[in-house]
Coordinates of C-alpha atoms and ligand atoms in Angstrom, one line a residue:
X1 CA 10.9 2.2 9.4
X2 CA 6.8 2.4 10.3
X3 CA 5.4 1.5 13.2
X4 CA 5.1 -2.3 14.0
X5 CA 6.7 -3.1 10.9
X6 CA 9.7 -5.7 10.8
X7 CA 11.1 -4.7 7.5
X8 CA 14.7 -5.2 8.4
X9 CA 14.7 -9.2 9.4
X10 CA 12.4 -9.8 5.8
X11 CA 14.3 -11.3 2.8
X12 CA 13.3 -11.8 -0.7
X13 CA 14.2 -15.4 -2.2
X14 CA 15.9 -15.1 -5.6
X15 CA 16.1 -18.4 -7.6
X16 CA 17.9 -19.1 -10.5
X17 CA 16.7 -21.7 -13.1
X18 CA 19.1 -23.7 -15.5
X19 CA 19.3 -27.8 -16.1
X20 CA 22.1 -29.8 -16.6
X21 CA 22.4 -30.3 -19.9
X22 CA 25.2 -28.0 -20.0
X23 CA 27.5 -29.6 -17.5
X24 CA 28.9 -28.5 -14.0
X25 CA 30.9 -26.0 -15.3
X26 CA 28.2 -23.9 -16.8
X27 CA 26.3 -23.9 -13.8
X28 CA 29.0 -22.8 -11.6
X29 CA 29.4 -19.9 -14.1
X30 CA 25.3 -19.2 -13.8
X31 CA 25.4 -19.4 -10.0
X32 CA 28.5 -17.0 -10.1
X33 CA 26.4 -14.7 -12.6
X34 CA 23.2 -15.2 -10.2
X35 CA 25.5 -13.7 -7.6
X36 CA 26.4 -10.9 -9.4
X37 CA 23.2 -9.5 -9.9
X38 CA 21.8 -10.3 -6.4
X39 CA 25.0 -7.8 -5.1
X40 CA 24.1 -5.7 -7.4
X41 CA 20.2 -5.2 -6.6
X42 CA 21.4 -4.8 -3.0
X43 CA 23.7 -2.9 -3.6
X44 CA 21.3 -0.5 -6.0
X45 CA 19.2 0.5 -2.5
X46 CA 16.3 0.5 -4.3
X47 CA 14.7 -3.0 -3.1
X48 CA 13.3 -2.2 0.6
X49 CA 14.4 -5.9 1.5
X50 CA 17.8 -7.9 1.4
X51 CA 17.6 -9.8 -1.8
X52 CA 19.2 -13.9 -1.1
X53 CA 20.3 -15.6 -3.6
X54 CA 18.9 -19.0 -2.7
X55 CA 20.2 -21.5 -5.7
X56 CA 20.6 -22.5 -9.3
X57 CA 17.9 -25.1 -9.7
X58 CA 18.2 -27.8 -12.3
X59 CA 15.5 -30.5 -11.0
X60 CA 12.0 -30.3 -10.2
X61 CA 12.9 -31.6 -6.9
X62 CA 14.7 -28.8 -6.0
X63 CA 12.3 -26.7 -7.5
X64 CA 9.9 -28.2 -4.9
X65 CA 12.5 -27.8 -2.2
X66 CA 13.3 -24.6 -2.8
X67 CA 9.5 -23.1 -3.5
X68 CA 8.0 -24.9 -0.6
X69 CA 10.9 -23.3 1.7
X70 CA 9.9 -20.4 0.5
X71 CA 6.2 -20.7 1.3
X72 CA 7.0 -22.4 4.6
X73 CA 9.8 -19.4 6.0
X74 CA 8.0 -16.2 7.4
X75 CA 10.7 -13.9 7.0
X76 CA 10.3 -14.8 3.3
X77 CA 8.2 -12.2 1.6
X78 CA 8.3 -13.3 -1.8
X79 CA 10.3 -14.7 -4.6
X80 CA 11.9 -13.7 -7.4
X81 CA 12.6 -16.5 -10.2
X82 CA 15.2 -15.8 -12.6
X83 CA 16.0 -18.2 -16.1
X84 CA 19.2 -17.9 -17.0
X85 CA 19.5 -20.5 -19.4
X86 CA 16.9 -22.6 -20.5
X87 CA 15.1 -24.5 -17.8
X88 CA 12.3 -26.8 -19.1
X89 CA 9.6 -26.2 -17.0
X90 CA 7.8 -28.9 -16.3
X91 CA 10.5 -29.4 -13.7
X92 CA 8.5 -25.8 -12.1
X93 CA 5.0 -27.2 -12.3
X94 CA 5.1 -29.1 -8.4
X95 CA 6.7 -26.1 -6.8
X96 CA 5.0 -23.4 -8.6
X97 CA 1.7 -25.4 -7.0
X98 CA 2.3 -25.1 -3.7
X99 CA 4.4 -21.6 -4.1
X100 CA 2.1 -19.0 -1.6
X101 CA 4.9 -16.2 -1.5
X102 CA 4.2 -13.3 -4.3
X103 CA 6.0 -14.2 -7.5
X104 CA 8.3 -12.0 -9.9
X105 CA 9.8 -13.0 -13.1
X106 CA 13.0 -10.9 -13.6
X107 CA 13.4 -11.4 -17.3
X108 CA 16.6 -10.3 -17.2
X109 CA 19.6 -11.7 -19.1
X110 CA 23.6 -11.1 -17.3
X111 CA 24.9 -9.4 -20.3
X112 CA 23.1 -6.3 -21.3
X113 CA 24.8 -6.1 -25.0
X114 CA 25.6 -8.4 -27.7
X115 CA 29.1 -8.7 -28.1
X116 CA 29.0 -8.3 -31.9
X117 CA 32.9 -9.4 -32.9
X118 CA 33.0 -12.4 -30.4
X119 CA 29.6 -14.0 -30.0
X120 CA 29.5 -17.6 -30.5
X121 CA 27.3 -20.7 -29.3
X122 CA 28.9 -20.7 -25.9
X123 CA 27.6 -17.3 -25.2
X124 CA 23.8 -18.1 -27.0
X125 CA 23.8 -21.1 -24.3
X126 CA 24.6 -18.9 -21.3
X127 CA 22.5 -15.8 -22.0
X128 CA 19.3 -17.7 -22.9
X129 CA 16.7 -15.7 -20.7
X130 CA 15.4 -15.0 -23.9
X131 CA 14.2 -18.4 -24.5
X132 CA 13.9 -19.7 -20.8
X133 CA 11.6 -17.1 -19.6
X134 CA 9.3 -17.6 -22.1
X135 CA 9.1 -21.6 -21.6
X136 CA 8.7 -20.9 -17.7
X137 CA 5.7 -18.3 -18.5
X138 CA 3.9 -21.0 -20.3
X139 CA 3.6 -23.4 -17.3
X140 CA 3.2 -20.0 -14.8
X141 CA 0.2 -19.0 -17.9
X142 CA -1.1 -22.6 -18.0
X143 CA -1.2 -23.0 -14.1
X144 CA -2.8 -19.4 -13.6
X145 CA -0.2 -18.5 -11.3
X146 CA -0.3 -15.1 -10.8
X147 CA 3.3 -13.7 -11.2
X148 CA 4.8 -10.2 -11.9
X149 CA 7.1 -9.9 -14.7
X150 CA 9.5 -7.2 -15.2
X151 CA 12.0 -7.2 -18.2
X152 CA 15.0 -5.2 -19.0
X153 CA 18.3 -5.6 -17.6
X154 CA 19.3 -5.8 -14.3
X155 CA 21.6 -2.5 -13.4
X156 CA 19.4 -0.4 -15.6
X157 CA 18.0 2.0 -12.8
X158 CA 14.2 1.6 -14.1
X159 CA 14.1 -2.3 -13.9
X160 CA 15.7 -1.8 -10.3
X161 CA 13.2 0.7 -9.2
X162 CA 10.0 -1.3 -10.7
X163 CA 11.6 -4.8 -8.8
X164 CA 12.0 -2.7 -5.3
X165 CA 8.0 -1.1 -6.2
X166 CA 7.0 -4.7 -6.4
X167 CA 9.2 -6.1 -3.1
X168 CA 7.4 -2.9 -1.4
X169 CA 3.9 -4.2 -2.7
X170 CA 5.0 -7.8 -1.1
X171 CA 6.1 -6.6 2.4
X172 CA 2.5 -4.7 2.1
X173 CA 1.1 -8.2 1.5
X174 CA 3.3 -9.8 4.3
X175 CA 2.2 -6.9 7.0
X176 CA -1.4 -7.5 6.5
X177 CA -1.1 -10.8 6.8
X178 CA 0.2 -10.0 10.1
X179 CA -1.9 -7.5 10.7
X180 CA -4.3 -6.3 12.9
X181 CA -6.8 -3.6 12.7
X182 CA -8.6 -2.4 16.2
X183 CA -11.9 -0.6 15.6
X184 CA -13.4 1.3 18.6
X185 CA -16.6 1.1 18.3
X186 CA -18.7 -0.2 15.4
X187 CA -19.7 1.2 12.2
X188 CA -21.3 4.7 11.9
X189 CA -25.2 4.0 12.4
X190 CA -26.5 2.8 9.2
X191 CA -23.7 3.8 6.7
X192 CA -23.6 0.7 4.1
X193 CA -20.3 1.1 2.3
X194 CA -18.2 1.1 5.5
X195 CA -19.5 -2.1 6.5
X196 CA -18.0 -5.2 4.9
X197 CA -17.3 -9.3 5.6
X198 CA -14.3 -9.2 8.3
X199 CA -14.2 -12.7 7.6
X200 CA -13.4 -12.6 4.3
X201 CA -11.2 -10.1 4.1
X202 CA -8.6 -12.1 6.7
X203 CA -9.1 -14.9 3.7
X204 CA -8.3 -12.4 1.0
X205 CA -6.3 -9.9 2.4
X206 CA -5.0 -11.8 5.6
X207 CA -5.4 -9.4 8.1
X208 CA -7.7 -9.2 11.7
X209 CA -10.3 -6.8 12.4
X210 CA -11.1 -7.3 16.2
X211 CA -13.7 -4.7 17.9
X212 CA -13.0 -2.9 21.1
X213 CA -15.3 -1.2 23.8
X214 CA -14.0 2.7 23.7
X215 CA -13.3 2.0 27.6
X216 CA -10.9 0.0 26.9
X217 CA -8.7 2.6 25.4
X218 CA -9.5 4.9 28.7
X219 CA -7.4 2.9 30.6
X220 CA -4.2 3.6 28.1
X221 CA -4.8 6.9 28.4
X222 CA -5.2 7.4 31.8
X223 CA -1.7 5.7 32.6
X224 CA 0.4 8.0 30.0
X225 CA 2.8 10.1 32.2
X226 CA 2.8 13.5 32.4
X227 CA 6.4 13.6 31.2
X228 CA 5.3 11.6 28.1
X229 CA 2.7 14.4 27.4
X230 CA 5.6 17.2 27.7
X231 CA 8.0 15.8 25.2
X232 CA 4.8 14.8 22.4
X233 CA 4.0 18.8 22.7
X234 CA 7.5 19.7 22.7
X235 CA 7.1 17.9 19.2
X236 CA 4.5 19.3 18.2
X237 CA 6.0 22.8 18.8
X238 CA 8.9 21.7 16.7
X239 CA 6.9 20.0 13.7
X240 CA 3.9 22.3 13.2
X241 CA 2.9 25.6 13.9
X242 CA 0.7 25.5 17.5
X243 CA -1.8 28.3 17.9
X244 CA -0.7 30.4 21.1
X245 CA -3.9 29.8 23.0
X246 CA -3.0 26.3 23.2
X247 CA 0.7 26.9 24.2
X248 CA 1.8 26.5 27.7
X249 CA 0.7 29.2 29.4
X250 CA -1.8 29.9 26.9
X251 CA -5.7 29.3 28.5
X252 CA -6.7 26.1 25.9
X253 CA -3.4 24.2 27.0
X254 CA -5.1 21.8 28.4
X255 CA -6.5 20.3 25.0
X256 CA -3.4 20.2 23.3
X257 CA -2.3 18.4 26.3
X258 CA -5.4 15.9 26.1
X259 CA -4.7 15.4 22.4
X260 CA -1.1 14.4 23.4
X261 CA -2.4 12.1 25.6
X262 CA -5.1 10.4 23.2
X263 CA -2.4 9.8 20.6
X264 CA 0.2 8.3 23.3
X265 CA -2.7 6.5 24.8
X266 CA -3.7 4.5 21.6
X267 CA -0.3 4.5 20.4
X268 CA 0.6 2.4 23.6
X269 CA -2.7 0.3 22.7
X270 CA -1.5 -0.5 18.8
X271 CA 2.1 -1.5 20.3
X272 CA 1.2 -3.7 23.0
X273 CA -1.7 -5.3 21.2
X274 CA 0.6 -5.8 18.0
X275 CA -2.2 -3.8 15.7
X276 CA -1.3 -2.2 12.4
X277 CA -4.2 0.2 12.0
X278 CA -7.6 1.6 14.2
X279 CA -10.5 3.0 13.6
X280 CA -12.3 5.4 15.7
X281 CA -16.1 6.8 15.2
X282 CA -17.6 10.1 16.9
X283 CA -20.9 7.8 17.8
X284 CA -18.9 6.2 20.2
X285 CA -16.8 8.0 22.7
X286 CA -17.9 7.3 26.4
X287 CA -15.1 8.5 28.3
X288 CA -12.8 10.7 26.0
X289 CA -13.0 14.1 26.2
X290 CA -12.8 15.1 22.3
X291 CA -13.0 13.1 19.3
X292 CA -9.8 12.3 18.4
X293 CA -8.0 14.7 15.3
X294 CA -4.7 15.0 15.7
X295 CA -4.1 11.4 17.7
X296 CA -4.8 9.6 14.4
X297 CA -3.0 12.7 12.2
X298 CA 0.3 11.6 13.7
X299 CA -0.4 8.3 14.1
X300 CA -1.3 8.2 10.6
X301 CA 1.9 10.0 9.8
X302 CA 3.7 7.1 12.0
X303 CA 2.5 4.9 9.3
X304 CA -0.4 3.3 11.5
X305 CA -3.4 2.6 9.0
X306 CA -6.1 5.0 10.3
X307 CA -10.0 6.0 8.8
X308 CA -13.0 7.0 10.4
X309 CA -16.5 5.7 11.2
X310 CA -15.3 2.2 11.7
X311 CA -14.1 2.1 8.2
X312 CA -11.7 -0.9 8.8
X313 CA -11.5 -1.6 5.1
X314 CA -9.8 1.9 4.4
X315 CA -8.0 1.7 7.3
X316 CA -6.3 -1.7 6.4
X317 CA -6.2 -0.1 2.7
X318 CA -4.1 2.8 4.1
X319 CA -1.7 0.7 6.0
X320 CA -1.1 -1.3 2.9
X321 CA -0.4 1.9 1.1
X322 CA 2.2 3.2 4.1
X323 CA 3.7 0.0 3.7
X324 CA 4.2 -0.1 -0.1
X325 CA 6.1 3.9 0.5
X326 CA 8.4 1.8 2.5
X327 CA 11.8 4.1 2.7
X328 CA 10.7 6.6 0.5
X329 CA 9.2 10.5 1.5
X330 CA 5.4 9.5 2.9
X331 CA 2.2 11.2 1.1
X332 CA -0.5 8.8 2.1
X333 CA -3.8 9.7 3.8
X334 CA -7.3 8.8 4.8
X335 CA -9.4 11.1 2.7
X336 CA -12.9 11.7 2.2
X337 CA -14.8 13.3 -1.1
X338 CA -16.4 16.5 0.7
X339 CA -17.4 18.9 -1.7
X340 CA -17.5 19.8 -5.3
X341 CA -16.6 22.9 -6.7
X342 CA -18.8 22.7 -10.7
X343 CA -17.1 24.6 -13.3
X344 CA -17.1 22.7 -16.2
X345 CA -14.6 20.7 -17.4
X346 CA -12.3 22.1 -14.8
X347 CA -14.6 21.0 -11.9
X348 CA -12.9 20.1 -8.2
X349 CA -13.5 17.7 -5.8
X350 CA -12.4 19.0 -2.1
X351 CA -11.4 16.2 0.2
X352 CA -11.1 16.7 3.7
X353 CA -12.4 15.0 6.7
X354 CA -14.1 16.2 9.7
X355 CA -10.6 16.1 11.7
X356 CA -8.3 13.0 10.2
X357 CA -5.9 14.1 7.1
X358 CA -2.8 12.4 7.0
X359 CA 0.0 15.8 7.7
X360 CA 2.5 13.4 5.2
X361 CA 0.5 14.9 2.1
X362 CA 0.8 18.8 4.0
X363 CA 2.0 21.4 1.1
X364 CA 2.6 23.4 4.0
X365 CA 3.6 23.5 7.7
X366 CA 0.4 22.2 9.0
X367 CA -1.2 24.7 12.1
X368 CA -2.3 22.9 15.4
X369 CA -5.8 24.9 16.0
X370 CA -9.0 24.4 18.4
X371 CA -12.2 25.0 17.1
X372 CA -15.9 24.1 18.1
X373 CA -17.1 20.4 16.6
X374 CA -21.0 20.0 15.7
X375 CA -21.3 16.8 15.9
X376 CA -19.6 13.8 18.5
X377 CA -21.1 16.3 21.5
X378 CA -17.9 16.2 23.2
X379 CA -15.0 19.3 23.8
X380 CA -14.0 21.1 21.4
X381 CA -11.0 19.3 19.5
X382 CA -7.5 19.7 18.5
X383 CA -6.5 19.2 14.6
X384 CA -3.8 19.9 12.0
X385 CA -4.9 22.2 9.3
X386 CA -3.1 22.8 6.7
X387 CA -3.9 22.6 2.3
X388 CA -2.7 19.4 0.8
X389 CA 0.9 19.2 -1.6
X390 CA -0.4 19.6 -5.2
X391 CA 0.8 17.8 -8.6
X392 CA -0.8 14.2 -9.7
X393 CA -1.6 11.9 -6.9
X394 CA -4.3 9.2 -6.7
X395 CA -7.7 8.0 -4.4
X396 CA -8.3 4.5 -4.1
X397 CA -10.8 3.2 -2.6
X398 CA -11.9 -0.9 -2.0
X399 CA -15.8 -1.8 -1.4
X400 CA -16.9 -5.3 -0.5
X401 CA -19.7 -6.2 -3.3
X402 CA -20.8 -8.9 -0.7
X403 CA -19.7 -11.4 -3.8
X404 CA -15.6 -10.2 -3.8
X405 CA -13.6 -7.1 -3.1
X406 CA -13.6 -4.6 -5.7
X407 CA -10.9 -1.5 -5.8
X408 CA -11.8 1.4 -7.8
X409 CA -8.9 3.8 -8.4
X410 CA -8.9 6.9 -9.6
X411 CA -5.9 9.2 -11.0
X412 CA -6.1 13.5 -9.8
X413 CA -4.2 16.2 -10.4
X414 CA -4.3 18.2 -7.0
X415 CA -4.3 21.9 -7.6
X416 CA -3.6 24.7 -5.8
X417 CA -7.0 27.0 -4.3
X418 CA -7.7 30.3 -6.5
X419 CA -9.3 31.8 -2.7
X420 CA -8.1 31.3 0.7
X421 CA -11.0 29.3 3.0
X422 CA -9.9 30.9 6.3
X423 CA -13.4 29.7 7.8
X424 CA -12.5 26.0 6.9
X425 CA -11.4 24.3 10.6
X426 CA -9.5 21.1 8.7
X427 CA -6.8 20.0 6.4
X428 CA -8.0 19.9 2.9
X429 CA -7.0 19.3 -0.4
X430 CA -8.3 20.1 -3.6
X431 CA -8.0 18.1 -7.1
X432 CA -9.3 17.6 -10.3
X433 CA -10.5 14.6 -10.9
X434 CA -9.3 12.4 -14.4
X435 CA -10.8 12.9 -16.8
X436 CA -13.1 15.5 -15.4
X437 CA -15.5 15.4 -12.2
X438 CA -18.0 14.2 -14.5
X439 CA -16.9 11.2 -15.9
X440 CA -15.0 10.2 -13.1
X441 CA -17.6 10.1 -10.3
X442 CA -20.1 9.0 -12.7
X443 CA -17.7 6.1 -13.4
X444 CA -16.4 5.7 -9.7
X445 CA -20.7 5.9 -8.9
X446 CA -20.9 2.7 -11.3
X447 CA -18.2 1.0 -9.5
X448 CA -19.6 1.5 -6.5
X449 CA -17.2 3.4 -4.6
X450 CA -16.8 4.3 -1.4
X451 CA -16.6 8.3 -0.3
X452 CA -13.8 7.4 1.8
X453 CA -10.7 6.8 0.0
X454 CA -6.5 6.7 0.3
X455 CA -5.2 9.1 -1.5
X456 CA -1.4 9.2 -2.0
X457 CA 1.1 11.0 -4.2
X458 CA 3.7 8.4 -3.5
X459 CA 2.3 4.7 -4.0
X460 CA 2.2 4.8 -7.5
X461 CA -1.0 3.6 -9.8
X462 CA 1.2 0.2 -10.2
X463 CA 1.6 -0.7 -6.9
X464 CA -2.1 -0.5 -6.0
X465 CA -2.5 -2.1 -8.9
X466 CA 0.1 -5.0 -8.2
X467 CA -1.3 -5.2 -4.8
X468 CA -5.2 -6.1 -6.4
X469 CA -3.6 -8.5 -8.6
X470 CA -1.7 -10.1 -5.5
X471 CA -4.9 -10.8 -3.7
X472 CA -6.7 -11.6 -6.6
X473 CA -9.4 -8.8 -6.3
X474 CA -10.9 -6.9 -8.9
X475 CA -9.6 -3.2 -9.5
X476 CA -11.1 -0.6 -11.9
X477 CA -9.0 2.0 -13.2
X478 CA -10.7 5.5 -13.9
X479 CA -8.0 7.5 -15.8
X480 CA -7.1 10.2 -18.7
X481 CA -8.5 7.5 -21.0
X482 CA -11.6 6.5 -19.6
X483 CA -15.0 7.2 -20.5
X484 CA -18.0 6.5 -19.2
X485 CA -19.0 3.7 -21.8
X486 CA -15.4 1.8 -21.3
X487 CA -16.1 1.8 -17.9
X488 CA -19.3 0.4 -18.2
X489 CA -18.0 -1.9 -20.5
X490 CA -15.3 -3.2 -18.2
X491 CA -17.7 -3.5 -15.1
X492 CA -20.0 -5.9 -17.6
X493 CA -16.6 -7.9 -18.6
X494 CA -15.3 -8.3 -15.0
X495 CA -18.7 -9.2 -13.2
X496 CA -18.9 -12.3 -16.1
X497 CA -15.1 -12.6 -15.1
X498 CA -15.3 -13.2 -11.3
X499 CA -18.8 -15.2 -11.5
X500 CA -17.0 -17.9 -14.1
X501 CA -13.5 -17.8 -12.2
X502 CA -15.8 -18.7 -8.9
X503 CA -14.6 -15.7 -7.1
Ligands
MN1 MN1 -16.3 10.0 6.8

């Protein structure tokens, strides 16, 4: 489980719709199907919350009921409507109305096959999903409610996966709406895309973003015990290769011990102060010693939401993102476009940061080192270097156009380095941009987006995706298929889009 997260009390709702037309004893026979299928998706692991079935509804007030239970019960996350038999649905207009959980339509039906040599009308009126999930879409369509829909049948492994990707995308919406983000310090001077409306995003995303002096995190570190620091290097020993001069013993111990201290300190700050995610900036760091590197590596890795320069946007992004890998092997980081490495069609983007890679995306045991900082004018700080995992993994990154939100998302293929860079102090990784570096940052340019991103090889393009649909922002994918011109194109379409839709 990640840090401040409370995965283990949430529930999804699963509701059943049917009407009584078809007597008592059908319905028993629905709820007992209903049943069946709730087991089964908790029994399949592959939903990150228990999944309750909550009733076979067959009135709109019990639509109401149930929905507005729903949107009233925090451990709730979401809902998860299933038609078994035809349900007219104006009987789902009322609740879907007030409904403020995410939504999924599981357009499933109990029996997977048609049982050729026995079917008769009985079985047409009990497997009807067919027909009932297409009446309820109409009144979701006509109300603009935004639902997921997935469709296929229940214990087939892929519909199981893509209902526990959405539930992970969910308990992502349910942590930042009970989350909190801690910045230390403001903005980097004069950077534009790192500033945003806080206010805002608590409406659209839910979450806080409350500002603290840099003294205030002194004190936390100041009262970590010295025992405290002796076990988080003992870790460090175990999980990463440590450079000898900053062994015990060795004469730059006393930095590694410092950085121990920085990441219990803040970690003690996030835990007491309930926060999700931090950012830190090098403009601001009266009374640490170094700027922090590998505090907010392992934090990061923790599953705090972490970026730099008071980025609280990416920060709060990145959390989202740790959440959505929920059970699963993490690859998630704060990540930065750095440099670019021109050779045609092939060209590379290296991402890095001056310190802060997540170690979850490490293709390697990352190496604790020490080396000189030029900017921050502080000691010299400790860091986790190591080159990035490769294979196809993603950057996403979310502006605030002032008007709305925007994510821009762009598909890589991260690929290994033809040279060692044994001068290169940081943890880096290299990719190739989709289509090529020149369509894609001439696209991502046109977007507007940011040079700090999350980049993950685990959320997958769907979930980030589900996750801008959830909060109703605007996402722009840059992909194998895009081009310059459709990206344009879309930009045009969506900026008519969110200016008619009052967004
Ligand atoms: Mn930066």
């Amino acid at each position: 489980m990640i840090a401040g997260s409370k995965t283990g009390e949430l529930e999804l709702w699963f509701v059943t719709g049917s009407q009584h037309l078809y007597g008592p004893e059908v319905i028993k026979e629905v709820k007992q199907h209903a049943e069946t299928i709730v087991r089964g998706l908790n029994e399949s692991k592959r939903i990150p919350v228990s999944v309750v079935h909550k009733a076979v509804l067959t009135t709109s007030d019990a639509v109401s009921r149930a929905l507005g239970e729903a949107s009233a019960t925090d451990r709730c996350i979401g809902v998860i409507a299933w038609m078994h038999t035809f349900s007219p649905a104006q009987m789902w207009i009322p609740g879907l109305q007030e409904l403020t959980k995410p939504l999924c339509h599981l357009h499933t039906q109990y029996n997977r096959e048609i049982p050729w040599s026995t079917i008769d009308m009985d079985f047409m009126n009990l497997n009807q999903s067919a027909h009932g999930g297409r009446e309820f879409e109409f009144s979701a369509t006509q109300l603009g409610k935004h639902r997921k829909i997935i469709v296929g049948h229940w214990e087939e492994p892929g519909v199981q996966s893509d209902l526990g990707a959405w539930a992970s995308v969910a308990l992502a919406h349910y942590d930042a709406h009970h989350g909190r983000i801690a910045r230390f310090g403001d903005n980097m001077r004069r950077v534009a895309v790192t500033e945003g409306n806080k206010v805002s995003a608590r409406t659209t995303f839910g979450y806080a973003v409350e500002g603290f002096g840099v003294g205030d995190l002194v004190e936390y570190l100041n009262a970590v015990p010295d025992s405290d620091i002796d076990n988080t290097v003992e870790e460090y020993r175990n999980e990463f290769s440590v450079t000898p001069e900053l062994l015990p013993g060795g004469e730059r111990h006393e930095a590694l011990r410092y950085a121990a201290r920085q990441e219990l300190g803040i970690r003690s700050f996030l835990e007491e102060g309930g926060f999700t995610g931090f950012t830190t900036t090098f403009e601001d760091l009266h009374g640490l010693d170094q700027l922090p590197g590998l505090a907010p590596q392992r934090l990061m890795q923790r599953g705090y939401g972490f970026a730099a320069e008071g980025d609280w946007k990416t920060a709060a992004l990145l959390r989202a993102a740790k959440v959505m890998e929920a059970g699963r092997a993490a690859g998630t980081s704060f990540m930065e476009d750095y440099t670019y490495h021109y050779q045609g069609e092939e060209s590379l983007v290296l991402g890095a940061h001056m310190l802060e890679i997540c170690p979850s995306i490490a293709g390697e045991t990352p190496r604790v080192e020490i080396h000189p900082l030029g900017i921050g004018g502080k000691s010299d700080p400790v860091r986790a270097v190591f080159d990035g995992r490769t294979g196809r993994g993603r950057n996403a990154t979310l502006v605030d156009l002032g008007r709305r939100f925007r994510m821009v998302l762009n598909e890589v293929d991260a690929v290994p380095s033809s040279e060692p860079m044994p001068n290169l102090p940081v943890a880096r990784i290299l990719w190739k941009p989709l289509p090529s570096l020149k369509t894609s940052a001439t696209a991502w340019m046109l977007a507007g987006g940011a040079h700090h991103t999350v980049y993950t090889d685990t959320v997958s393009r769907e979930q980030l995706l589900d996750y801008a649909r959830m909060t109703g922002i605007e996402a722009v994918v840059i992909d194998e298929q895009s081009s310059v011109e459709t990206i344009e194109e879309k930009l045009r379409w969506n900026e008519a889009y969110y200016r008619f839709s009052g967004s």
